[in-house]
PDB file of C-alpha atoms in Angstrom:
ATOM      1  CA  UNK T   1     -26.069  -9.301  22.202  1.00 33.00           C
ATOM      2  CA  UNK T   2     -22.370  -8.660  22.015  1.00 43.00           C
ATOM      3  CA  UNK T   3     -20.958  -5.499  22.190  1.00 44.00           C
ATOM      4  CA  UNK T   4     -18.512  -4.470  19.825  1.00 54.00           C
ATOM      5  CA  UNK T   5     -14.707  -3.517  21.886  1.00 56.00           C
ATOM      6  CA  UNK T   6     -13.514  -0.021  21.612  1.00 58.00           C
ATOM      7  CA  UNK T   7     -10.776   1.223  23.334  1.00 57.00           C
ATOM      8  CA  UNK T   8      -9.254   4.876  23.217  1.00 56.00           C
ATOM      9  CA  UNK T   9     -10.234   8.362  23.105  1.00 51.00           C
ATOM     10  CA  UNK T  10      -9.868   9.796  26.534  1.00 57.00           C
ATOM     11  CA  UNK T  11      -6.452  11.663  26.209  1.00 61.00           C
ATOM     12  CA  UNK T  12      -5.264  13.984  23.442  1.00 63.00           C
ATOM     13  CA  UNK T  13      -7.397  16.336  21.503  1.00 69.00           C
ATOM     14  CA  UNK T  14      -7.125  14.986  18.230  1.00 91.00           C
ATOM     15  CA  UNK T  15      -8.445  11.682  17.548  1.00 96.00           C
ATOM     16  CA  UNK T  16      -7.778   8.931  15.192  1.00 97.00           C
ATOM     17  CA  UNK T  17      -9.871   6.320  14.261  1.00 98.00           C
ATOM     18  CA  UNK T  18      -9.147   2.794  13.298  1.00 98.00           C
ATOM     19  CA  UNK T  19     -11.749   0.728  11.738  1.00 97.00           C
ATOM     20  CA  UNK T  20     -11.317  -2.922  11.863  1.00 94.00           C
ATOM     21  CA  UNK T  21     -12.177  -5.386   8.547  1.00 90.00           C
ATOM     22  CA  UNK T  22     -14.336  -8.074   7.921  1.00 88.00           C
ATOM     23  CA  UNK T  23     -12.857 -11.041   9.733  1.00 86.00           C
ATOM     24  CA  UNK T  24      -9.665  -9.131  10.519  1.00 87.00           C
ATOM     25  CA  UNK T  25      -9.959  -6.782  14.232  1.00 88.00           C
ATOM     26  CA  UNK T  26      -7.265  -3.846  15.121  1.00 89.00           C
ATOM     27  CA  UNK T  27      -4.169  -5.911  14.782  1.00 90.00           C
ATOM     28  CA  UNK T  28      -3.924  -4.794  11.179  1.00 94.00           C
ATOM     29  CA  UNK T  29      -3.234  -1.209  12.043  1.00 97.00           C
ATOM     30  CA  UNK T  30      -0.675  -1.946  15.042  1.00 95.00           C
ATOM     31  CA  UNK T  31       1.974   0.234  12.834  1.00 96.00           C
ATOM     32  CA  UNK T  32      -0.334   3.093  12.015  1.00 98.00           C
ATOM     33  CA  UNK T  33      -1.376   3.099  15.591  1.00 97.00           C
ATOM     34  CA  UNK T  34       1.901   3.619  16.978  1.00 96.00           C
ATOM     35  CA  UNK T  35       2.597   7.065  13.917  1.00 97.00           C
ATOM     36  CA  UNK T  36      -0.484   8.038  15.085  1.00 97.00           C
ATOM     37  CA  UNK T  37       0.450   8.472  18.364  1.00 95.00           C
ATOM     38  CA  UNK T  38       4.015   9.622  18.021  1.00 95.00           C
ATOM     39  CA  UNK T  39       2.128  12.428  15.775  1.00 95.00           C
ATOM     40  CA  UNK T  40       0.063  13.417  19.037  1.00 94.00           C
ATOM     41  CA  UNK T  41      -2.979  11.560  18.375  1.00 95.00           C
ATOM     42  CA  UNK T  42      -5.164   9.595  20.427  1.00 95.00           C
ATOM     43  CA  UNK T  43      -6.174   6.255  18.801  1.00 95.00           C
ATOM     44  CA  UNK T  44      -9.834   5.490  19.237  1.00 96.00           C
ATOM     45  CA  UNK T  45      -9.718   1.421  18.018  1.00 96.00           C
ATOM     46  CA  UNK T  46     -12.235  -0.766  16.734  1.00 95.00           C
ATOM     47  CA  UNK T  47     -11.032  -3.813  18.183  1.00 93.00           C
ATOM     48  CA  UNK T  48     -13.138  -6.440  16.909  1.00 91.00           C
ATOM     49  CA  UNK T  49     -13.107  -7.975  13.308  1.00 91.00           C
ATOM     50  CA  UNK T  50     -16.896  -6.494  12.023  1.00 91.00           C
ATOM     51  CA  UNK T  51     -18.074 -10.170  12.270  1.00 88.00           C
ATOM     52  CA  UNK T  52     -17.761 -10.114  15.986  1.00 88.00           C
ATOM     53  CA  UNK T  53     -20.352  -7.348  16.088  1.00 86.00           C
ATOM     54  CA  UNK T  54     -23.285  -9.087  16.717  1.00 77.00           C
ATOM     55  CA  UNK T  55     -26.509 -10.500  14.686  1.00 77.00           C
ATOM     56  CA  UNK T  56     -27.940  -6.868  15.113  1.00 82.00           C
ATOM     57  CA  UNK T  57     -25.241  -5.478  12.661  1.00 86.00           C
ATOM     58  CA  UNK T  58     -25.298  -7.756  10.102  1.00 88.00           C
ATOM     59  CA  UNK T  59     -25.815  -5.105   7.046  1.00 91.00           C
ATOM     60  CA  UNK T  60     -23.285  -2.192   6.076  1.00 93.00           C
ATOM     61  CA  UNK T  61     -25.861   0.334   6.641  1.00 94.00           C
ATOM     62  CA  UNK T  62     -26.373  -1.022  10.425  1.00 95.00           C
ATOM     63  CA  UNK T  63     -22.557  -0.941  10.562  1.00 95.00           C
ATOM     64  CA  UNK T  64     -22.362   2.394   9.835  1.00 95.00           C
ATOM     65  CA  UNK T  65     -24.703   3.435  12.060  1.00 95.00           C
ATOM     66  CA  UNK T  66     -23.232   1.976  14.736  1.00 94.00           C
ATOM     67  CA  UNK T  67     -19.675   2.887  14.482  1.00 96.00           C
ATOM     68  CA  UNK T  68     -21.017   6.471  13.957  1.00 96.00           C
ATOM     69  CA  UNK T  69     -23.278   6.346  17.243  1.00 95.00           C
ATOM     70  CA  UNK T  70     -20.080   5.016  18.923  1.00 95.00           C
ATOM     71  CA  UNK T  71     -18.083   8.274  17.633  1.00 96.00           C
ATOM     72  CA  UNK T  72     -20.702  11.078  18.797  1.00 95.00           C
ATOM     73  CA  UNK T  73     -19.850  11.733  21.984  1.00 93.00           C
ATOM     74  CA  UNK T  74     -16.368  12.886  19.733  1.00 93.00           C
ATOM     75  CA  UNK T  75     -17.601  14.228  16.705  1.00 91.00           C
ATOM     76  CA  UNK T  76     -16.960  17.944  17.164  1.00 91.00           C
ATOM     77  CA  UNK T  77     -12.970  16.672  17.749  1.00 93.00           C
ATOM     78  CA  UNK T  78     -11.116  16.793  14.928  1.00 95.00           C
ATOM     79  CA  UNK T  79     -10.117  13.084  13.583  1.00 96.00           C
ATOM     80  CA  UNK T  80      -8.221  11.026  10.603  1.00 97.00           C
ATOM     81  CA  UNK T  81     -10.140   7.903   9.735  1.00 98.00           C
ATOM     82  CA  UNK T  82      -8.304   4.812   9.032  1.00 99.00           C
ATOM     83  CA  UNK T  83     -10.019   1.958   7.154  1.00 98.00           C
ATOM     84  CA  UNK T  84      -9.569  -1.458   4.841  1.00 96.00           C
ATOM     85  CA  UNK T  85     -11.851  -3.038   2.910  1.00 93.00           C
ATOM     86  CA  UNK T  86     -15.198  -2.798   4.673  1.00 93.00           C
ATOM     87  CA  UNK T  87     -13.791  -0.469   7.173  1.00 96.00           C
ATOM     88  CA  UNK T  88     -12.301   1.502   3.849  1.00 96.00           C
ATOM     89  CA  UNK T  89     -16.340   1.871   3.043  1.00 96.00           C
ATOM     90  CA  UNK T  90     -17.272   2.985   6.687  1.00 96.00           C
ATOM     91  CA  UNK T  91     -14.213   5.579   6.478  1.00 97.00           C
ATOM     92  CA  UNK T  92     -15.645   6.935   3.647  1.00 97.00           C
ATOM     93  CA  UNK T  93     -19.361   6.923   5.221  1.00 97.00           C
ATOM     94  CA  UNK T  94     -17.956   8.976   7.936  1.00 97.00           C
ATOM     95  CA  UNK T  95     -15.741  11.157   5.770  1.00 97.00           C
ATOM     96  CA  UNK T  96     -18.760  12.632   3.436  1.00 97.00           C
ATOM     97  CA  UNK T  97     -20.613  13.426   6.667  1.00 96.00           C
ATOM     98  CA  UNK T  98     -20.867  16.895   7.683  1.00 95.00           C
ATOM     99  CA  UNK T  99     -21.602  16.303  11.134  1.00 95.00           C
ATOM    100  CA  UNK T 100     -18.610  14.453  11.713  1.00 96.00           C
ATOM    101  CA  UNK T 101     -15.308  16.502  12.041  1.00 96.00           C
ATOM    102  CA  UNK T 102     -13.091  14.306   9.854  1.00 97.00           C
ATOM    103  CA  UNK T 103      -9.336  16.424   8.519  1.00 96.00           C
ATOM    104  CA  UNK T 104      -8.291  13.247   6.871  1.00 97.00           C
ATOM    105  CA  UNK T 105      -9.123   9.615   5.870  1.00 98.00           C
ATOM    106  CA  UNK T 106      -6.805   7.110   5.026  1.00 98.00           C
ATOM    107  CA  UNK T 107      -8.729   4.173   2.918  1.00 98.00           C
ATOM    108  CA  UNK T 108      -7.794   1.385   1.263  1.00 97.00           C
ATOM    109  CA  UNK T 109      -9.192  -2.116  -0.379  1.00 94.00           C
ATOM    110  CA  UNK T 110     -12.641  -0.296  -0.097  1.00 94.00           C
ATOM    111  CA  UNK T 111     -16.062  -2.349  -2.051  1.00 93.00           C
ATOM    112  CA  UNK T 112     -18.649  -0.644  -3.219  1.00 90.00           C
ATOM    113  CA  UNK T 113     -17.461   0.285  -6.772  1.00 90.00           C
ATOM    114  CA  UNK T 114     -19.533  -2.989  -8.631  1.00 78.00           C
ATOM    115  CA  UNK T 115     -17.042  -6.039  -7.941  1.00 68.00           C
ATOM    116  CA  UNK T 116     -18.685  -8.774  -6.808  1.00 62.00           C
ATOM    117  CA  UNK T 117     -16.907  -9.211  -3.206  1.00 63.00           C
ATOM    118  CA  UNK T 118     -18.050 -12.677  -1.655  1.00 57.00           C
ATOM    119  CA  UNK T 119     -14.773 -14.054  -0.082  1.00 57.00           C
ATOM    120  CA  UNK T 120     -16.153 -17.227  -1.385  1.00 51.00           C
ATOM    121  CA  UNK T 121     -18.291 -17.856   1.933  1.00 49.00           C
ATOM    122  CA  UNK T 122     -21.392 -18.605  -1.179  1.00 50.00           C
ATOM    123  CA  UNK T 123     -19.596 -21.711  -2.031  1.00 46.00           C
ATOM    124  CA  UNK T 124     -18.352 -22.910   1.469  1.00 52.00           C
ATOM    125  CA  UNK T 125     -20.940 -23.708   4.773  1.00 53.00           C
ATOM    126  CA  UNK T 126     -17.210 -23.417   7.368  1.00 57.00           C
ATOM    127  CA  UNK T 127     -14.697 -21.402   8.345  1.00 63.00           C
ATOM    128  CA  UNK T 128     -12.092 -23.639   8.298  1.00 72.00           C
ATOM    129  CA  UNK T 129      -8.185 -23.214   8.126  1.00 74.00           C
ATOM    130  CA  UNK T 130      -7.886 -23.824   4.688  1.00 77.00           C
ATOM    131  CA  UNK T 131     -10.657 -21.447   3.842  1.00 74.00           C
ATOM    132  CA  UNK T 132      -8.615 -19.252   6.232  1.00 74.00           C
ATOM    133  CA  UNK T 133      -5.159 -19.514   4.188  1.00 74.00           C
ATOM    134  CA  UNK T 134      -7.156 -19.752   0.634  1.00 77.00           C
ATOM    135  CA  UNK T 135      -8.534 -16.351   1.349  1.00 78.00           C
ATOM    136  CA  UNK T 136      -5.480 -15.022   2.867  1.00 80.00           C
ATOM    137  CA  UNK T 137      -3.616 -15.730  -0.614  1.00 79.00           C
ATOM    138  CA  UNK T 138      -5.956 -13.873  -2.128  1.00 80.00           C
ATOM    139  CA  UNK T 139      -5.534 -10.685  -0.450  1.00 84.00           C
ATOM    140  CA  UNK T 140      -1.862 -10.189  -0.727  1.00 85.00           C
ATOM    141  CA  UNK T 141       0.075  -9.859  -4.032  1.00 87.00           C
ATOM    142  CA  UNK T 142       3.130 -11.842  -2.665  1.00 86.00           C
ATOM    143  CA  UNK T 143       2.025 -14.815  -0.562  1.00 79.00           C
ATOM    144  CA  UNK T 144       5.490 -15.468   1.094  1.00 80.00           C
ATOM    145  CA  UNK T 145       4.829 -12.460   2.826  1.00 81.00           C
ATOM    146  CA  UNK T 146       1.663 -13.742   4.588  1.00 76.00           C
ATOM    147  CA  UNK T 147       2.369 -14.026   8.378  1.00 78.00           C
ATOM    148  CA  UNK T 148       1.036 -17.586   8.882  1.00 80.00           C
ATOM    149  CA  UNK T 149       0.889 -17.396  12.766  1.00 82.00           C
ATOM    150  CA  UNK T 150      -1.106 -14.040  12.695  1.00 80.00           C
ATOM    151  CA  UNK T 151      -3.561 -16.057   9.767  1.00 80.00           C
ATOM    152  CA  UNK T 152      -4.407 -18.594  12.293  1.00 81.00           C
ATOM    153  CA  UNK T 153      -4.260 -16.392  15.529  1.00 83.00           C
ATOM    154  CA  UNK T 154      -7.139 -14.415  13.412  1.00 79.00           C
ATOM    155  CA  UNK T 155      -9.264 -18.000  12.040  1.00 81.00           C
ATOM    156  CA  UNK T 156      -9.169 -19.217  15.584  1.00 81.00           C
ATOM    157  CA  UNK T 157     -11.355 -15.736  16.987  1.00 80.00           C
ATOM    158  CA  UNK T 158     -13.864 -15.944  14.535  1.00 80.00           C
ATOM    159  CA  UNK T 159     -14.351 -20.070  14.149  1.00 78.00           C
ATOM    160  CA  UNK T 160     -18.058 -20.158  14.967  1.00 81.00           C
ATOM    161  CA  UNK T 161     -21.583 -20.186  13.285  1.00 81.00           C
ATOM    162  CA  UNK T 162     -21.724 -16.760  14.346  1.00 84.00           C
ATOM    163  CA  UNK T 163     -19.145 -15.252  12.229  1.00 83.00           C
ATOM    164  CA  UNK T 164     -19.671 -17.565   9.991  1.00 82.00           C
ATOM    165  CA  UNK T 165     -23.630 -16.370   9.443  1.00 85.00           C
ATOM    166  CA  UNK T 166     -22.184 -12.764  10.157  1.00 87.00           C
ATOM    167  CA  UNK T 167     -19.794 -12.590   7.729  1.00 84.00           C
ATOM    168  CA  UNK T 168     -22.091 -14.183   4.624  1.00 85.00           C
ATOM    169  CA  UNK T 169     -25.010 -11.359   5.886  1.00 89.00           C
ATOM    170  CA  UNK T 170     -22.886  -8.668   5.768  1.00 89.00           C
ATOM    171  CA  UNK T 171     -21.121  -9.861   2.345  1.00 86.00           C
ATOM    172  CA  UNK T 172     -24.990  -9.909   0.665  1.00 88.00           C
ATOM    173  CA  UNK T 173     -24.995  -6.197   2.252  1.00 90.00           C
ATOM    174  CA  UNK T 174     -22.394  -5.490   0.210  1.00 86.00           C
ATOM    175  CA  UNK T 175     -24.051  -6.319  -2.792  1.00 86.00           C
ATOM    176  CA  UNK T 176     -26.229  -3.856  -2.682  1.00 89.00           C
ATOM    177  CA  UNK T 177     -24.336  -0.970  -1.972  1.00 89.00           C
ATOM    178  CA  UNK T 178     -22.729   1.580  -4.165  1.00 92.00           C
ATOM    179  CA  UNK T 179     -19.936   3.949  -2.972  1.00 94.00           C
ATOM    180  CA  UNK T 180     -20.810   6.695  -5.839  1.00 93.00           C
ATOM    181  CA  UNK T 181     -23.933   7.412  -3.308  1.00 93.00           C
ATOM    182  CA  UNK T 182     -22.174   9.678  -1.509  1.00 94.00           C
ATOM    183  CA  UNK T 183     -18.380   9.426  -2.776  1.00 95.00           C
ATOM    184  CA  UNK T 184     -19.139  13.045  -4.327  1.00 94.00           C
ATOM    185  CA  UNK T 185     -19.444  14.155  -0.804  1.00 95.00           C
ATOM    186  CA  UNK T 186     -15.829  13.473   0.571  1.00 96.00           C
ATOM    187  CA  UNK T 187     -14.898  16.953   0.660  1.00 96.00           C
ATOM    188  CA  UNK T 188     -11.801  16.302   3.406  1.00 96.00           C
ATOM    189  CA  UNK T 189      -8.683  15.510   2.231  1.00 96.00           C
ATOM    190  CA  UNK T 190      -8.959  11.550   1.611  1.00 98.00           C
ATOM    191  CA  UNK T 191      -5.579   9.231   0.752  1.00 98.00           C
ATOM    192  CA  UNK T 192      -6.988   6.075  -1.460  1.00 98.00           C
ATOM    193  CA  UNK T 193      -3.452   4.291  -0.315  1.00 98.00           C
ATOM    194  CA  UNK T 194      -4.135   1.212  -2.639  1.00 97.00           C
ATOM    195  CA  UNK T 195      -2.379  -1.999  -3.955  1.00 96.00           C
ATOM    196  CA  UNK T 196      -1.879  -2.306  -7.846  1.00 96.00           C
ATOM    197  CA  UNK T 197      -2.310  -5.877  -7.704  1.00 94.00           C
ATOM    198  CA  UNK T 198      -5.978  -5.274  -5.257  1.00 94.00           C
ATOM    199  CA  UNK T 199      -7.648  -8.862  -6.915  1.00 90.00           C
ATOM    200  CA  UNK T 200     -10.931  -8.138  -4.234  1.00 90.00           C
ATOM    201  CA  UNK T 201     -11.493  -4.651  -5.171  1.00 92.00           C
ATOM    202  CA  UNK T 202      -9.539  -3.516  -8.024  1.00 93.00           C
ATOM    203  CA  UNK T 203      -7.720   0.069  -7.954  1.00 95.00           C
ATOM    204  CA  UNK T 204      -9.722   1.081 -12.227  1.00 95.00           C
ATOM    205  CA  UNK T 205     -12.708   2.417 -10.792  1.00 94.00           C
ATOM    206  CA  UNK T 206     -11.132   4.672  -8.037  1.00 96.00           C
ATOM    207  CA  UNK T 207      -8.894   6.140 -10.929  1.00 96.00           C
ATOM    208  CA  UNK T 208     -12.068   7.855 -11.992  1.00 94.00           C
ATOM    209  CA  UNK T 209     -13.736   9.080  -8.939  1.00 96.00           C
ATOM    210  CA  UNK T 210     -10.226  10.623  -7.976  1.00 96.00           C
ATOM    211  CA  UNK T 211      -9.980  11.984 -11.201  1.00 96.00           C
ATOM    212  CA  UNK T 212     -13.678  13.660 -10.334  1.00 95.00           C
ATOM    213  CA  UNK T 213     -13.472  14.677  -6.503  1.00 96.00           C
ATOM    214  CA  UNK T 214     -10.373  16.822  -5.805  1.00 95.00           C
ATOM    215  CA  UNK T 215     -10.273  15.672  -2.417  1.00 96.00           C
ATOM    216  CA  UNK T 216      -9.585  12.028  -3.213  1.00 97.00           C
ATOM    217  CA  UNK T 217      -5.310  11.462  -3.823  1.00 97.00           C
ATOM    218  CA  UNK T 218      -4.802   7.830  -5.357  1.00 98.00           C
ATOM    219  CA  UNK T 219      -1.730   6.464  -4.248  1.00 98.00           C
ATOM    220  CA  UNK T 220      -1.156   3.109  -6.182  1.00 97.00           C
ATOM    221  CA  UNK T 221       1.059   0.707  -4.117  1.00 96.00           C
ATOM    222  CA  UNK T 222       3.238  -0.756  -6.793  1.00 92.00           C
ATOM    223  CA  UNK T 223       4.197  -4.257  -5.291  1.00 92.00           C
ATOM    224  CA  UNK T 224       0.705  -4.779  -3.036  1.00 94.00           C
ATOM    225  CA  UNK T 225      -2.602  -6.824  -3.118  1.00 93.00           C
ATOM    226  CA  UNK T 226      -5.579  -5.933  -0.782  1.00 94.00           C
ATOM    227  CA  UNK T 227      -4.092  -4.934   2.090  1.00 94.00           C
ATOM    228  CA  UNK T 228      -1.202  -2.398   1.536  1.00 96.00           C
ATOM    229  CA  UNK T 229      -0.704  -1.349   5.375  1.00 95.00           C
ATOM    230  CA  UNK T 230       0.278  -5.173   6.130  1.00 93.00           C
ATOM    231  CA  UNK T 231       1.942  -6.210   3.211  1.00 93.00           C
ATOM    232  CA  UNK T 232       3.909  -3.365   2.283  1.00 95.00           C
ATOM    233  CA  UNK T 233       4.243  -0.724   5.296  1.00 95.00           C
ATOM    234  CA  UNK T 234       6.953   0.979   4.272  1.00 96.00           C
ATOM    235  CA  UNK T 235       4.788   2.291   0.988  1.00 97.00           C
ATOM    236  CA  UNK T 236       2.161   2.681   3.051  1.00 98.00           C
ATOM    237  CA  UNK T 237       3.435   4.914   6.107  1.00 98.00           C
ATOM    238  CA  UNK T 238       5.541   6.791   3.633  1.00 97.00           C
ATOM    239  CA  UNK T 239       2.239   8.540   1.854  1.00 97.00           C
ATOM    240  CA  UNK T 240       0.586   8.704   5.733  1.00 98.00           C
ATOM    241  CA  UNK T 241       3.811  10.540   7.062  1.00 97.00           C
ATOM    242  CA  UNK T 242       4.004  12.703   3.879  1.00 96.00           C
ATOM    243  CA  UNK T 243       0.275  13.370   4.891  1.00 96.00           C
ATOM    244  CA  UNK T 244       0.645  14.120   7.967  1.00 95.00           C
ATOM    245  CA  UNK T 245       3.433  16.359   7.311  1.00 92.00           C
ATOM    246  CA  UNK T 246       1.561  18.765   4.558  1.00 82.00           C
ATOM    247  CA  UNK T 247      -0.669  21.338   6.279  1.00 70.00           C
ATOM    248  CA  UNK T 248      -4.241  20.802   5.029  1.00 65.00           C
ATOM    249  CA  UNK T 249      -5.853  23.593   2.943  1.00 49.00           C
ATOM    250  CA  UNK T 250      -7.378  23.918  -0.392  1.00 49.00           C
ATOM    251  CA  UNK T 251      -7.851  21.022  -2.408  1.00 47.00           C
ATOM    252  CA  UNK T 252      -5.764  20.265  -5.871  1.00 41.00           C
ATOM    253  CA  UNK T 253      -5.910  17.627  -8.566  1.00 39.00           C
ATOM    254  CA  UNK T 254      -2.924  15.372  -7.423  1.00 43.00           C
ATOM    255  CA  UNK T 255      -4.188  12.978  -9.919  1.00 46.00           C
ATOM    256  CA  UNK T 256      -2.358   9.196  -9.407  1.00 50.00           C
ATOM    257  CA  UNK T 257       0.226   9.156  -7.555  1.00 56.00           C
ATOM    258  CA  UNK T 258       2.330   5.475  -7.649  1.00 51.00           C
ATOM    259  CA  UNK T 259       4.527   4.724  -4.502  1.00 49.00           C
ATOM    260  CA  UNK T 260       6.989   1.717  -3.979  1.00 43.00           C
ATOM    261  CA  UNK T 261       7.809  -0.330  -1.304  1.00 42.00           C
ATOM    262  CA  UNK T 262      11.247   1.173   0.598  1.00 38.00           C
ATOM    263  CA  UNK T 263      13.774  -1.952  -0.110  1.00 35.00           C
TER     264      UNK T 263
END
């Protein structure tokens, strides 16, 4: 069985957490990372893309109890969750958990609100380089940004019938899963830091729940697909530094807020 990398955790008394994504590991939060820790944080990282886990954690409900098993021996430190896309889901899972002492979560890109996420792994039986760049096109708004080295860097990890089986089991998972479970439990201060242009899970559906949970603040990222923290960082680390600035105390109806990428 493999055993999922995680790395961090052992030095300063606040923690934060960065989830990885589906067939993407830690490398997507390498920015974030480094705020974190010039904010006095210890990072604990997921390192491995979720597909690396392992046949035993091949649904989103054995995901999340694994990543919260992994964060026990921590939970009565105080943390800020960081996830995208499936981690955004898991970030979320952990944020609406009382037992868990989460101040903030930073999510973005997360499924669960009815779009049909399938990558289109239903219609393909490889993971193969073109599959790797077809998908990557569909994540970002503005494909010249797409770093092509870091695409193939990522393809070349996870190019095995493993992930291959892992990713399509967990993508059927996701089917089945509905965020407005427990969405009405988020009662931390939660940043929905998401691209206007998200084609994979598309921002209309969060502009309600943040409308109905006063700890949810939408941020739409004007100029930004899937995947805000990599495509347009400066948009993104603006709303986490204004976060991190604001002390945290009583919730208010921030409504949607719309940020732009710094030219």
């Amino acid at each position: 069985m493999n055993v999922p990398c995680i790395a961090g955790g052992q030095k300063m008394p606040n923690l934060a957490i960065f989830l990885p994504g589906l067939f993407a590991g830690s490398w997507i939060w390498s920015a974030q990372i480094e705020i974190m820790r010039n904010n006095g944080f210890e990072p604990i990282v997921f390192d491995d893309p979720f597909v690396k886990f392992g046949k035993n954690y091949g649904t989103v409900p054995r995901l999340i109890d694994f990543v919260k098993e992994a964060l026990l021996p921590h939970k009565s430190r105080e943390m800020m969750v960081f996830g995208n896309s499936m981690g955004g889901y898991i970030g979320l899972a952990l944020a609406s958990d009382p037992n868990f002492n989460v101040k903030q979560a930073f999510v973005s890109g997360c499924p669960g609100a009815g779009e049909n996420v399938t990558l289109g792994l239903g219609v393909t039986r490889i993971l193969s380089m073109d599959y790797a760049h077809k998908i990557s096109r569909e994540l970002f708004h503005d494909p010249s940004r797409l770093d092509t080295a870091m695409i193939e860097t990522t393809f070349r990890e996870i190019a095995n019938r493993q992930c291959f089986m892992m990713g399509l089991s967990i993508l059927r998972s996701l089917q089945k899963i509905d965020v407005r479970e427990f969405i009405d439990s988020v009662a931390v201060d939660t940043h929905l830091i998401w691209g206007a242009h998200d084609r994979v899970t598309p921002i209309d559906p969060w502009r309600k729940m943040a409308a109905a949970n006063p700890f949810l603040h939408l941020h739409s990222i004007a100029d930004a697909g899937h995947c805000p923290m990599i495509e347009t960082p400066e948009a993104f680390n603006a709303v986490l530094e204004r976060a991190l600035a604001k002390p945290q105390t009583t919730p208010s109806r921030l409504g949607e807020l719309e940020a732009r990428p710094v030219p």
